[in-house]
CSV table of C-alpha atoms in Angstrom, one decimal:
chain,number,residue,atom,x,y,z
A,1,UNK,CA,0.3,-24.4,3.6
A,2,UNK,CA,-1.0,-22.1,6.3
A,3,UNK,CA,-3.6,-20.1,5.3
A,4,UNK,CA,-3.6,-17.8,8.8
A,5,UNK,CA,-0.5,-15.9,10.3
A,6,UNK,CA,1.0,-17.9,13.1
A,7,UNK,CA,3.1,-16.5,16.0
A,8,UNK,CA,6.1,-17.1,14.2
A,9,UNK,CA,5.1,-16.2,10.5
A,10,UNK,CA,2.7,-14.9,8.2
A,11,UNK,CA,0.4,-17.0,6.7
A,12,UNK,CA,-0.7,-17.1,3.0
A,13,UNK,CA,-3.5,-14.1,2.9
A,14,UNK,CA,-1.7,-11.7,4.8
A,15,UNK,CA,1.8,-12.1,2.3
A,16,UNK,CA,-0.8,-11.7,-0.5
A,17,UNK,CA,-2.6,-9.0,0.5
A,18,UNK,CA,1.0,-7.2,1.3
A,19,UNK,CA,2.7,-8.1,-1.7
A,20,UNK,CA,-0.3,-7.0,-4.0
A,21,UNK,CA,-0.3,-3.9,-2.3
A,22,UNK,CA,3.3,-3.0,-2.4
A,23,UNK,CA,3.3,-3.8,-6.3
A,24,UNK,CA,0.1,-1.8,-6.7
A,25,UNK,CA,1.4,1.0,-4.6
A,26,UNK,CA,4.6,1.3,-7.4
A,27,UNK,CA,2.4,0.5,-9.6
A,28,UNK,CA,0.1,3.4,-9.1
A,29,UNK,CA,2.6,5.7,-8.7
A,30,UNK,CA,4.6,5.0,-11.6
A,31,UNK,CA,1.5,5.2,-14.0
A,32,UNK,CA,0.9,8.8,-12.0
A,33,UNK,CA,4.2,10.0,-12.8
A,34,UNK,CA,3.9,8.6,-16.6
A,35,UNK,CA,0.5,10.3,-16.9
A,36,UNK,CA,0.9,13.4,-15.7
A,37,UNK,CA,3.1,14.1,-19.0
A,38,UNK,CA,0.4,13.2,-20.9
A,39,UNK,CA,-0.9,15.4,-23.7
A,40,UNK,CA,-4.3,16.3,-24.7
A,41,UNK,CA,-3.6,14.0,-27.8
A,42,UNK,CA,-2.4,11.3,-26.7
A,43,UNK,CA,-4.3,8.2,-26.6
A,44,UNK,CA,-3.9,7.5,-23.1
A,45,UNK,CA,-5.1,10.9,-22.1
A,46,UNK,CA,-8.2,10.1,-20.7
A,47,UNK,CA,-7.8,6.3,-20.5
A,48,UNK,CA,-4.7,6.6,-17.8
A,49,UNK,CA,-6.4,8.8,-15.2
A,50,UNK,CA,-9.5,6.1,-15.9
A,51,UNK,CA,-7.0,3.2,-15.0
A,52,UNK,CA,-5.5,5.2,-11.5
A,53,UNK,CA,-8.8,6.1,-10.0
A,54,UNK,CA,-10.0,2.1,-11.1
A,55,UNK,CA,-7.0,0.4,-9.2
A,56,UNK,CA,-7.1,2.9,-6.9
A,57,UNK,CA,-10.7,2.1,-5.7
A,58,UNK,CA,-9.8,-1.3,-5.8
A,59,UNK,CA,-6.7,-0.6,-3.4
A,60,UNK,CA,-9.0,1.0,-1.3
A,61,UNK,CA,-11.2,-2.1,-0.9
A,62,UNK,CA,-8.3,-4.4,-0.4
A,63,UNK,CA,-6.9,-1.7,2.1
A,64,UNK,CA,-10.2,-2.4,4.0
A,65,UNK,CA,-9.5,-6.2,3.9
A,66,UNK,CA,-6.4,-6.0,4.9
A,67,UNK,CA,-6.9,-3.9,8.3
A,68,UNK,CA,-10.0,-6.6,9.0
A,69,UNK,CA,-7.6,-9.3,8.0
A,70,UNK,CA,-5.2,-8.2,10.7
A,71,UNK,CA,-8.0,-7.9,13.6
A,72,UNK,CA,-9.0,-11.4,12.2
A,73,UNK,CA,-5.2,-12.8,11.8
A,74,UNK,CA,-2.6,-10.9,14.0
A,75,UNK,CA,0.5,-10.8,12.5
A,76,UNK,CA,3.7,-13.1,13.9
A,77,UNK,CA,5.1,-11.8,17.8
A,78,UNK,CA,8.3,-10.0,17.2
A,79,UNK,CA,11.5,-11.9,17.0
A,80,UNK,CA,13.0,-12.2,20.5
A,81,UNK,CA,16.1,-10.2,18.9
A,82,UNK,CA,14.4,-7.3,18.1
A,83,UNK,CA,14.4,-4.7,20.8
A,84,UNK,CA,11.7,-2.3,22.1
A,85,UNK,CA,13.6,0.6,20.1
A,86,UNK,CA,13.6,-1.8,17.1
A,87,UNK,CA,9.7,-2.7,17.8
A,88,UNK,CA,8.6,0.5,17.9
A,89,UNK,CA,9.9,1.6,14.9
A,90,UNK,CA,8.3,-1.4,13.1
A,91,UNK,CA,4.9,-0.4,14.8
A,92,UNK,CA,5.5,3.4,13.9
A,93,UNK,CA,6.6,2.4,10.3
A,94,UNK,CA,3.3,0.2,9.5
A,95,UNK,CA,0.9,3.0,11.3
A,96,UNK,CA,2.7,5.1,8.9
A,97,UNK,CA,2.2,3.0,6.0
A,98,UNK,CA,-1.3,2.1,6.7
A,99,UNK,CA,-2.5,6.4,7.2
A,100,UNK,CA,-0.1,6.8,4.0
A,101,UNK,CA,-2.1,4.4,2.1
A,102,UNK,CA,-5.9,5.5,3.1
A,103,UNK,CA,-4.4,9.4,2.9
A,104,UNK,CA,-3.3,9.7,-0.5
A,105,UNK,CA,-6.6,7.5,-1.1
A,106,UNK,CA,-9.0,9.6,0.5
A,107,UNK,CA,-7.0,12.6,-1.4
A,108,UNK,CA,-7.3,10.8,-4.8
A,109,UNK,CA,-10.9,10.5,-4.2
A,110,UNK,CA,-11.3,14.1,-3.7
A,111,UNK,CA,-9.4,15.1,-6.9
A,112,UNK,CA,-11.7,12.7,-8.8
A,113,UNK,CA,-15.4,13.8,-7.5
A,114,UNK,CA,-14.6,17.4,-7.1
A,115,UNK,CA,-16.9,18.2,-9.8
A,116,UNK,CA,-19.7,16.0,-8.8
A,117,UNK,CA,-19.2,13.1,-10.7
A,118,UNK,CA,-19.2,9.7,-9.5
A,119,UNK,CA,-15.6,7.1,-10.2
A,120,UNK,CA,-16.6,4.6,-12.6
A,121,UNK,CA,-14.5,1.6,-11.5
A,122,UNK,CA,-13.1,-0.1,-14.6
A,123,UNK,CA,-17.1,0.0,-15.5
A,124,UNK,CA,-18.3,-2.6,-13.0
A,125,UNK,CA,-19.5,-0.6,-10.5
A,126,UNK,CA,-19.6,3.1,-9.6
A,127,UNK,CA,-18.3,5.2,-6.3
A,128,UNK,CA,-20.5,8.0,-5.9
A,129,UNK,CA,-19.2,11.7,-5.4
A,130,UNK,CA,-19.6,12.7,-1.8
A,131,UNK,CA,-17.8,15.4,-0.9
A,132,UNK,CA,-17.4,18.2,-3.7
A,133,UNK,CA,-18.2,21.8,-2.2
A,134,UNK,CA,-14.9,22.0,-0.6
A,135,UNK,CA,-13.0,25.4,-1.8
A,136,UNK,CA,-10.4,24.4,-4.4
A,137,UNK,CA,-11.2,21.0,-3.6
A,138,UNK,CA,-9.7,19.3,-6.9
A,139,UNK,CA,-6.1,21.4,-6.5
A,140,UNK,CA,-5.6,21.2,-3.0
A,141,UNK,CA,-6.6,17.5,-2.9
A,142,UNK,CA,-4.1,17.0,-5.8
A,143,UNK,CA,-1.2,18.9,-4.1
A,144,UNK,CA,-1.9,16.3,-0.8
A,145,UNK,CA,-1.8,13.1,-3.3
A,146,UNK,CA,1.3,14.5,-5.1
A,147,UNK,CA,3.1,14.7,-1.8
A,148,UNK,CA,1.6,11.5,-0.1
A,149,UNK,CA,2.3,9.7,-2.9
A,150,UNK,CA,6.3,10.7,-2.8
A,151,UNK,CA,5.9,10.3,1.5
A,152,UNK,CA,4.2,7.2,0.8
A,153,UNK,CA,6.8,5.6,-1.7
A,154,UNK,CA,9.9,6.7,0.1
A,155,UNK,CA,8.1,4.9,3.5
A,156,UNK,CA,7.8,1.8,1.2
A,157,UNK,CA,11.5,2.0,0.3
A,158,UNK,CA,12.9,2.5,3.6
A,159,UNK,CA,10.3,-0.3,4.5
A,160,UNK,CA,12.0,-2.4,2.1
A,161,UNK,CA,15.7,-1.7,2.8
A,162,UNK,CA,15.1,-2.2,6.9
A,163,UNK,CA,13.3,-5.7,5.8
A,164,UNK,CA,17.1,-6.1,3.9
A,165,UNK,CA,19.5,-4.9,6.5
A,166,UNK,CA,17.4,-7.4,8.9
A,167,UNK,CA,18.1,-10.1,6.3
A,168,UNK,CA,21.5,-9.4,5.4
A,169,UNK,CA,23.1,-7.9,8.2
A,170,UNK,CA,21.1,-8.6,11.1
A,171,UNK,CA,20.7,-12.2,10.1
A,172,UNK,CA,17.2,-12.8,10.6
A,173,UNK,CA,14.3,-14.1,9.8
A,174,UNK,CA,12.1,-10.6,9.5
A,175,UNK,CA,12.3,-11.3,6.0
A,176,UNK,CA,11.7,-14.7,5.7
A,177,UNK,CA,8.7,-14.6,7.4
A,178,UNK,CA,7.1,-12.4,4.5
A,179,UNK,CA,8.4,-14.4,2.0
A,180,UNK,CA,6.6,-17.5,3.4
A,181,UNK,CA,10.0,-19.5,3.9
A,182,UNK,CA,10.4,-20.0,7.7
A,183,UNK,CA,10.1,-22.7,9.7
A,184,UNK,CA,10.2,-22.4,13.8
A,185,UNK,CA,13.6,-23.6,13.7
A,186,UNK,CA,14.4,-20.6,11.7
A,187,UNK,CA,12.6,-17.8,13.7
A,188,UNK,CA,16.1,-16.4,14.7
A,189,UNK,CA,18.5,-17.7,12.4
A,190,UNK,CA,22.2,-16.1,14.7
């Protein structure tokens, strides 16, 4: 088992750390979209919000790994079948992904100190308010997460469905080599 990402695959941590992002990302969103039609007397009122701005500090950290992880442990060379168009598009996408990520972070942040008031993470630890004498800081920051949150779920998806087409119609390994299950025989699998 290879703990590293090789030139030809990824290795162990970095199909964890994107895995348990992508289900955290869905994750996160889905409980943001349940929430939100929350009333005042429901139980999860307060408890929801609580749970999103925990994971969410926690995705935070883990984005952090994951960009060291990637200076530590590039990730595999592009398959010799992918063009340059096809290459940049997989750089642009990721960039995209990764700003997505830290933006609707960074925006979730702001919604949550806006009053002054630190995020109590899950009640382990505490992230101190920073920033809060921003003009309309909790509704503009919340407009910015709504919308980075769709942006950065609909990137995820068409994420996912290029990963597909490269598996099912491309015939490739880009797929593969996320799920763990190539081999250097099976870096281009034409």
């Amino acid at each position: 088992m290879q703990w590293r990402n090789s030139t030809d695959s990824y290795g162990l941590i970095g199909r964890l750390l994107h895995w348990l992002v992508a289900v955290t990302v869905f994750g996160l969103f889905g409980l943001g979209i349940w929430m939100r039609g929350l009333d005042y007397y429901s139980s999860w009122y307060r408890a929801a919000p609580e749970i999103h701005k925990s994971i969410g500090m926690l995705l935070f950290g883990q984005m952090l790994v994951r960009v060291a992880w990637r200076f530590f442990s590039p990730g595999p060379a592009p398959l010799a079948s992918h063009g340059s168009l096809v290459q940049v598009a997989t750089r642009l996408m990721h960039e995209l992904l990764y700003l997505g990520l830290f933006a609707v972070m960074i925006a979730g942040y702001l919604i949550s100190t806006a009053d002054g008031r630190s995020i109590e993470v899950f009640g382990w630890f505490a992230v101190p308010a920073s920033v809060t004498s921003l003009a309309n800081q909790a509704d503009l920051a919340g407009m910015i997460h709504k919308y980075l949150a769709w942006l950065l779920v609909i990137l995820a998806a068409l994420h996912a469905l290029a990963a597909l087409k490269h598996h099912f119609i491309d015939r490739d390994s880009t797929l593969l080599r996320m799920a763990g299950r190539v081999s250097k025989a099976q870096v281009s699998i034409r």
